[in-house]
């Protein structure tokens, strides 16, 4: 073979890359202070043809060293992956932004198109985000698929800068004919809090391409969780959602349940240590029943969930063929509750999927419940203050007026109002056929009001045919109307009734426990036997009556009748 042919083959082979062309300095612990310290590295970068991936993690990079490396990167147009986590250990925070700017400018000069950017564990704070802001807005990131910024201390300000940069990148890339399609976003342990999370939620809503979102341990509570929940609806291909160690509470959980219930691709949900609580767990169970057909993992550990709510969750995962793990550890079941949960999973042939319950907190005693109530009151006050601030900023004076107007409820007629103030069988019977018309005055979107009217009406029950018929006709008409609304409002009504009957302690201070009377339970039993009463809501009610029925001991006969009917509805 001629020497010229050999040379051509050699050159062709040199241009042919099998797999990824990567230079890795990962984990060498190099202290790179100046140009001299990176002389060999720069040489290797310059000589590496078709460089696609550069790993610098696990070293410590100074400004001068970063500038020298940047010079070499200016010619690396094929670079796609920058694994640059943990590369500023021991550096002053003021050194990090200029180092990042140098590296970012080099990439922009080179014309590279990144698919992965990992800057995790760099603790660069809000200023560090500003150091990569121009890079994130540039064509270099139009092709970005994975952005990893875990444990960077971005704070609220950094989160807002990041959200703005991602939104701008999407707008500019769309204008260029190739919209940003970010798939993986990781930003745990960044102290984003509500405002940072809300800003990012707006960006996520615009992107619509996310497949994995990891934002654990960020100090996010109800307002931020609600914003993220709304954003998830616009990312139909989401597969992994990890919000571990934030604070949902009931309202955040309900919003999140609504946000995820139609995400058919969602496989992994991690809401562990999120203070989901019992009402929130039931809302998430509702989302499980509605959708999430390919769910593999559900983590609701350490969420202050009671036994009955856990059983509702367990029943909701029945039929999830892909399920591999249900984690309910660290909740408030007690020994009997843990055993009941294991038996329920075993009855569905899913016992191997239930994670350990070794850290169960046990059933809370009365002192603990009192302490919890005080904590919840403080949380509610904080959330209300944050909501008021958000409403003022977003809506101004007119917006506040609209909110106030929305909260106003229609007035009842004087005769119906008189009955509710002082219920009696005589008054109810005297309404005659007008009873049904009076029920039309009830705003069924207000679960607390529906529950109040139901309980006051059923409190006049007597075992006398005319009274019994009047009570059942009225309460049936009320619940028929209430259950004809959305599923979420139906669930809210069941929550209210469960709390009013003393079967569950709520974080909603508007819902008060009443002195339970047989008529309350018998009216519920009559309604539960009717077709309008949703079977899934009957299942939730049955779980609480069965597990916490001792609080209804004073009405044991009516309680047992209710339980029997509920079991029939759920097994039919």
PDB file of C-alpha atoms in Angstrom, residues 59-242:
ATOM      1  CA  UNK A  59     -10.510  20.177  41.952  1.00  0.00           C
ATOM      2  CA  UNK A  60     -10.217  23.830  43.003  1.00  0.00           C
ATOM      3  CA  UNK A  61      -9.963  26.480  40.335  1.00  0.00           C
ATOM      4  CA  UNK A  62      -8.702  30.062  40.756  1.00  0.00           C
ATOM      5  CA  UNK A  63      -9.469  33.017  38.488  1.00  0.00           C
ATOM      6  CA  UNK A  64      -6.153  32.974  36.589  1.00  0.00           C
ATOM      7  CA  UNK A  65      -6.324  29.225  36.062  1.00  0.00           C
ATOM      8  CA  UNK A  66      -9.901  29.536  34.793  1.00  0.00           C
ATOM      9  CA  UNK A  67      -8.805  32.226  32.333  1.00  0.00           C
ATOM     10  CA  UNK A  68      -6.028  30.002  30.985  1.00  0.00           C
ATOM     11  CA  UNK A  69      -8.389  27.039  30.534  1.00  0.00           C
ATOM     12  CA  UNK A  70     -10.921  29.363  28.903  1.00  0.00           C
ATOM     13  CA  UNK A  71      -8.396  30.375  26.270  1.00  0.00           C
ATOM     14  CA  UNK A  72      -7.998  26.720  25.292  1.00  0.00           C
ATOM     15  CA  UNK A  73     -11.765  26.201  25.185  1.00  0.00           C
ATOM     16  CA  UNK A  74     -12.313  29.002  22.680  1.00  0.00           C
ATOM     17  CA  UNK A  75     -11.477  26.595  19.854  1.00  0.00           C
ATOM     18  CA  UNK A  76     -13.601  23.694  21.130  1.00  0.00           C
ATOM     19  CA  UNK A  77     -16.782  24.064  19.122  1.00  0.00           C
ATOM     20  CA  UNK A  78     -17.790  20.404  19.570  1.00  0.00           C
ATOM     21  CA  UNK A  79     -17.947  20.552  23.353  1.00  0.00           C
ATOM     22  CA  UNK A  80     -21.327  19.317  24.617  1.00  0.00           C
ATOM     23  CA  UNK A  81     -20.894  18.392  28.266  1.00  0.00           C
ATOM     24  CA  UNK A  82     -19.359  20.458  31.053  1.00  0.00           C
ATOM     25  CA  UNK A  83     -19.066  18.491  34.299  1.00  0.00           C
ATOM     26  CA  UNK A  84     -17.872  21.278  36.552  1.00  0.00           C
ATOM     27  CA  UNK A  85     -19.268  20.454  39.973  1.00  0.00           C
ATOM     28  CA  UNK A  86     -17.252  20.955  43.169  1.00  0.00           C
ATOM     29  CA  UNK A  87     -14.448  22.912  41.541  1.00  0.00           C
ATOM     30  CA  UNK A  88     -14.172  25.951  43.815  1.00  0.00           C
ATOM     31  CA  UNK A  89     -13.465  24.377  47.200  1.00  0.00           C
ATOM     32  CA  UNK A  90     -11.582  26.780  49.449  1.00  0.00           C
ATOM     33  CA  UNK A  91     -12.006  29.734  47.105  1.00  0.00           C
ATOM     34  CA  UNK A  92     -13.340  33.105  48.126  1.00  0.00           C
ATOM     35  CA  UNK A  93     -16.880  33.656  46.921  1.00  0.00           C
ATOM     36  CA  UNK A  94     -15.660  36.749  45.067  1.00  0.00           C
ATOM     37  CA  UNK A  95     -13.348  34.572  42.944  1.00  0.00           C
ATOM     38  CA  UNK A  96     -16.116  32.356  41.591  1.00  0.00           C
ATOM     39  CA  UNK A  97     -18.182  34.734  39.396  1.00  0.00           C
ATOM     40  CA  UNK A  98     -15.190  35.989  37.333  1.00  0.00           C
ATOM     41  CA  UNK A  99     -13.966  32.416  36.890  1.00  0.00           C
ATOM     42  CA  UNK A 100     -17.391  31.335  35.670  1.00  0.00           C
ATOM     43  CA  UNK A 101     -17.680  34.329  33.366  1.00  0.00           C
ATOM     44  CA  UNK A 102     -14.330  33.472  31.768  1.00  0.00           C
ATOM     45  CA  UNK A 103     -15.386  29.901  31.116  1.00  0.00           C
ATOM     46  CA  UNK A 104     -18.808  30.991  29.832  1.00  0.00           C
ATOM     47  CA  UNK A 105     -17.333  33.596  27.489  1.00  0.00           C
ATOM     48  CA  UNK A 106     -15.002  30.967  26.071  1.00  0.00           C
ATOM     49  CA  UNK A 107     -17.899  28.676  25.277  1.00  0.00           C
ATOM     50  CA  UNK A 108     -19.765  31.511  23.600  1.00  0.00           C
ATOM     51  CA  UNK A 109     -16.680  32.350  21.522  1.00  0.00           C
ATOM     52  CA  UNK A 110     -16.223  28.725  20.495  1.00  0.00           C
ATOM     53  CA  UNK A 111     -19.774  28.346  19.203  1.00  0.00           C
ATOM     54  CA  UNK A 112     -20.238  25.192  21.276  1.00  0.00           C
ATOM     55  CA  UNK A 113     -23.721  23.783  21.807  1.00  0.00           C
ATOM     56  CA  UNK A 114     -24.073  22.282  25.270  1.00  0.00           C
ATOM     57  CA  UNK A 115     -26.400  19.430  26.210  1.00  0.00           C
ATOM     58  CA  UNK A 116     -25.262  19.076  29.842  1.00  0.00           C
ATOM     59  CA  UNK A 117     -24.060  21.662  32.350  1.00  0.00           C
ATOM     60  CA  UNK A 118     -23.287  20.566  35.908  1.00  0.00           C
ATOM     61  CA  UNK A 119     -22.188  23.204  38.410  1.00  0.00           C
ATOM     62  CA  UNK A 120     -23.427  21.460  41.550  1.00  0.00           C
ATOM     63  CA  UNK A 121     -21.723  21.723  44.958  1.00  0.00           C
ATOM     64  CA  UNK A 122     -20.044  25.023  44.165  1.00  0.00           C
ATOM     65  CA  UNK A 123     -21.708  27.229  46.822  1.00  0.00           C
ATOM     66  CA  UNK A 124     -21.422  30.296  44.623  1.00  0.00           C
ATOM     67  CA  UNK A 125     -24.561  32.048  45.877  1.00  0.00           C
ATOM     68  CA  UNK A 126     -26.636  34.585  43.928  1.00  0.00           C
ATOM     69  CA  UNK A 127     -23.519  36.222  42.452  1.00  0.00           C
ATOM     70  CA  UNK A 128     -22.461  32.897  40.990  1.00  0.00           C
ATOM     71  CA  UNK A 129     -25.753  32.646  39.115  1.00  0.00           C
ATOM     72  CA  UNK A 130     -25.055  36.082  37.673  1.00  0.00           C
ATOM     73  CA  UNK A 131     -21.688  34.672  36.562  1.00  0.00           C
ATOM     74  CA  UNK A 132     -23.447  32.170  34.285  1.00  0.00           C
ATOM     75  CA  UNK A 133     -26.408  34.353  33.354  1.00  0.00           C
ATOM     76  CA  UNK A 134     -25.034  35.429  29.966  1.00  0.00           C
ATOM     77  CA  UNK A 135     -24.045  31.858  29.166  1.00  0.00           C
ATOM     78  CA  UNK A 136     -27.523  30.553  29.937  1.00  0.00           C
ATOM     79  CA  UNK A 137     -29.130  33.147  27.656  1.00  0.00           C
ATOM     80  CA  UNK A 138     -26.717  32.512  24.785  1.00  0.00           C
ATOM     81  CA  UNK A 139     -26.975  30.113  21.810  1.00  0.00           C
ATOM     82  CA  UNK A 140     -24.563  27.808  23.671  1.00  0.00           C
ATOM     83  CA  UNK A 141     -27.509  26.729  25.834  1.00  0.00           C
ATOM     84  CA  UNK A 142     -30.213  26.574  23.170  1.00  0.00           C
ATOM     85  CA  UNK A 143     -29.551  22.824  23.027  1.00  0.00           C
ATOM     86  CA  UNK A 144     -29.249  22.288  26.794  1.00  0.00           C
ATOM     87  CA  UNK A 145     -30.958  19.118  28.021  1.00  0.00           C
ATOM     88  CA  UNK A 146     -29.642  18.811  31.600  1.00  0.00           C
ATOM     89  CA  UNK A 147     -28.940  21.616  34.067  1.00  0.00           C
ATOM     90  CA  UNK A 148     -27.573  20.574  37.439  1.00  0.00           C
ATOM     91  CA  UNK A 149     -27.179  23.229  40.127  1.00  0.00           C
ATOM     92  CA  UNK A 150     -27.511  21.212  43.309  1.00  0.00           C
ATOM     93  CA  UNK A 151     -26.209  22.707  46.564  1.00  0.00           C
ATOM     94  CA  UNK A 152     -25.079  26.033  45.147  1.00  0.00           C
ATOM     95  CA  UNK A 153     -26.608  28.355  47.751  1.00  0.00           C
ATOM     96  CA  UNK A 154     -28.409  30.360  45.073  1.00  0.00           C
ATOM     97  CA  UNK A 155     -30.980  31.777  47.462  1.00  0.00           C
ATOM     98  CA  UNK A 156     -34.106  33.630  46.392  1.00  0.00           C
ATOM     99  CA  UNK A 157     -32.191  36.174  44.308  1.00  0.00           C
ATOM    100  CA  UNK A 158     -30.219  33.524  42.452  1.00  0.00           C
ATOM    101  CA  UNK A 159     -33.375  31.540  41.766  1.00  0.00           C
ATOM    102  CA  UNK A 160     -35.027  34.589  40.233  1.00  0.00           C
ATOM    103  CA  UNK A 161     -31.989  35.362  38.054  1.00  0.00           C
ATOM    104  CA  UNK A 162     -31.880  31.732  36.925  1.00  0.00           C
ATOM    105  CA  UNK A 163     -35.591  31.715  36.096  1.00  0.00           C
ATOM    106  CA  UNK A 164     -35.232  34.879  34.031  1.00  0.00           C
ATOM    107  CA  UNK A 165     -32.230  33.483  32.156  1.00  0.00           C
ATOM    108  CA  UNK A 166     -34.025  30.218  31.292  1.00  0.00           C
ATOM    109  CA  UNK A 167     -37.091  32.105  30.111  1.00  0.00           C
ATOM    110  CA  UNK A 168     -34.973  34.381  27.937  1.00  0.00           C
ATOM    111  CA  UNK A 169     -33.088  31.387  26.537  1.00  0.00           C
ATOM    112  CA  UNK A 170     -36.393  29.800  25.568  1.00  0.00           C
ATOM    113  CA  UNK A 171     -37.619  32.969  23.881  1.00  0.00           C
ATOM    114  CA  UNK A 172     -34.381  33.535  21.954  1.00  0.00           C
ATOM    115  CA  UNK A 173     -34.010  29.876  20.926  1.00  0.00           C
ATOM    116  CA  UNK A 174     -37.642  29.801  19.781  1.00  0.00           C
ATOM    117  CA  UNK A 175     -37.054  32.900  17.684  1.00  0.00           C
ATOM    118  CA  UNK A 176     -34.056  31.111  16.169  1.00  0.00           C
ATOM    119  CA  UNK A 177     -36.285  28.197  15.194  1.00  0.00           C
ATOM    120  CA  UNK A 178     -35.039  25.680  17.761  1.00  0.00           C
ATOM    121  CA  UNK A 179     -36.792  26.087  21.147  1.00  0.00           C
ATOM    122  CA  UNK A 180     -34.924  25.116  24.301  1.00  0.00           C
ATOM    123  CA  UNK A 181     -36.029  21.629  25.396  1.00  0.00           C
ATOM    124  CA  UNK A 182     -34.581  21.286  28.873  1.00  0.00           C
ATOM    125  CA  UNK A 183     -35.345  17.827  30.250  1.00  0.00           C
ATOM    126  CA  UNK A 184     -33.531  17.582  33.588  1.00  0.00           C
ATOM    127  CA  UNK A 185     -33.480  20.350  36.207  1.00  0.00           C
ATOM    128  CA  UNK A 186     -31.712  19.781  39.517  1.00  0.00           C
ATOM    129  CA  UNK A 187     -31.489  22.490  42.162  1.00  0.00           C
ATOM    130  CA  UNK A 188     -31.722  20.944  45.632  1.00  0.00           C
ATOM    131  CA  UNK A 189     -30.378  22.607  48.788  1.00  0.00           C
ATOM    132  CA  UNK A 190     -30.402  26.142  47.410  1.00  0.00           C
ATOM    133  CA  UNK A 191     -32.611  28.061  49.888  1.00  0.00           C
ATOM    134  CA  UNK A 192     -34.905  29.090  47.038  1.00  0.00           C
ATOM    135  CA  UNK A 193     -37.907  29.521  49.346  1.00  0.00           C
ATOM    136  CA  UNK A 194     -41.273  30.613  47.987  1.00  0.00           C
ATOM    137  CA  UNK A 195     -40.231  33.517  45.796  1.00  0.00           C
ATOM    138  CA  UNK A 196     -37.374  31.638  44.152  1.00  0.00           C
ATOM    139  CA  UNK A 197     -39.550  28.581  43.565  1.00  0.00           C
ATOM    140  CA  UNK A 198     -42.393  30.708  42.193  1.00  0.00           C
ATOM    141  CA  UNK A 199     -40.065  32.439  39.739  1.00  0.00           C
ATOM    142  CA  UNK A 200     -38.730  29.089  38.537  1.00  0.00           C
ATOM    143  CA  UNK A 201     -42.274  27.725  38.278  1.00  0.00           C
ATOM    144  CA  UNK A 202     -43.079  30.460  35.767  1.00  0.00           C
ATOM    145  CA  UNK A 203     -40.039  29.435  33.730  1.00  0.00           C
ATOM    146  CA  UNK A 204     -41.038  25.745  33.900  1.00  0.00           C
ATOM    147  CA  UNK A 205     -44.490  26.659  32.638  1.00  0.00           C
ATOM    148  CA  UNK A 206     -42.919  28.331  29.612  1.00  0.00           C
ATOM    149  CA  UNK A 207     -40.504  25.466  28.915  1.00  0.00           C
ATOM    150  CA  UNK A 208     -43.024  22.610  28.985  1.00  0.00           C
ATOM    151  CA  UNK A 209     -40.318  20.023  28.207  1.00  0.00           C
ATOM    152  CA  UNK A 210     -39.178  18.864  31.656  1.00  0.00           C
ATOM    153  CA  UNK A 211     -38.838  15.155  32.382  1.00  0.00           C
ATOM    154  CA  UNK A 212     -37.090  15.370  35.761  1.00  0.00           C
ATOM    155  CA  UNK A 213     -37.365  18.051  38.438  1.00  0.00           C
ATOM    156  CA  UNK A 214     -35.336  17.748  41.640  1.00  0.00           C
ATOM    157  CA  UNK A 215     -35.744  20.592  44.146  1.00  0.00           C
ATOM    158  CA  UNK A 216     -35.398  19.027  47.607  1.00  0.00           C
ATOM    159  CA  UNK A 217     -34.593  20.937  50.789  1.00  0.00           C
ATOM    160  CA  UNK A 218     -35.286  24.474  49.599  1.00  0.00           C
ATOM    161  CA  UNK A 219     -37.480  25.914  52.346  1.00  0.00           C
ATOM    162  CA  UNK A 220     -40.491  26.016  50.022  1.00  0.00           C
ATOM    163  CA  UNK A 221     -43.954  25.981  51.608  1.00  0.00           C
ATOM    164  CA  UNK A 222     -47.549  26.320  50.452  1.00  0.00           C
ATOM    165  CA  UNK A 223     -47.342  29.315  48.055  1.00  0.00           C
ATOM    166  CA  UNK A 224     -44.228  28.033  46.300  1.00  0.00           C
ATOM    167  CA  UNK A 225     -45.507  24.452  46.175  1.00  0.00           C
ATOM    168  CA  UNK A 226     -48.770  25.669  44.651  1.00  0.00           C
ATOM    169  CA  UNK A 227     -46.875  27.586  41.957  1.00  0.00           C
ATOM    170  CA  UNK A 228     -44.760  24.520  41.133  1.00  0.00           C
ATOM    171  CA  UNK A 229     -47.886  22.342  41.011  1.00  0.00           C
ATOM    172  CA  UNK A 230     -49.449  24.653  38.434  1.00  0.00           C
ATOM    173  CA  UNK A 231     -46.252  24.541  36.370  1.00  0.00           C
ATOM    174  CA  UNK A 232     -46.108  20.739  36.369  1.00  0.00           C
ATOM    175  CA  UNK A 233     -49.412  20.614  34.477  1.00  0.00           C
ATOM    176  CA  UNK A 234     -47.619  22.182  31.511  1.00  0.00           C
ATOM    177  CA  UNK A 235     -44.867  19.535  31.417  1.00  0.00           C
ATOM    178  CA  UNK A 236     -46.736  16.435  30.208  1.00  0.00           C
ATOM    179  CA  UNK A 237     -43.579  14.308  29.820  1.00  0.00           C
ATOM    180  CA  UNK A 238     -42.511  14.689  33.456  1.00  0.00           C
ATOM    181  CA  UNK A 239     -41.222  11.383  34.810  1.00  0.00           C
ATOM    182  CA  UNK A 240     -39.513  12.268  38.116  1.00  0.00           C
ATOM    183  CA  UNK A 241     -40.643  14.851  40.669  1.00  0.00           C
ATOM    184  CA  UNK A 242     -38.511  15.184  43.803  1.00  0.00           C
TER     185      UNK A 242
END
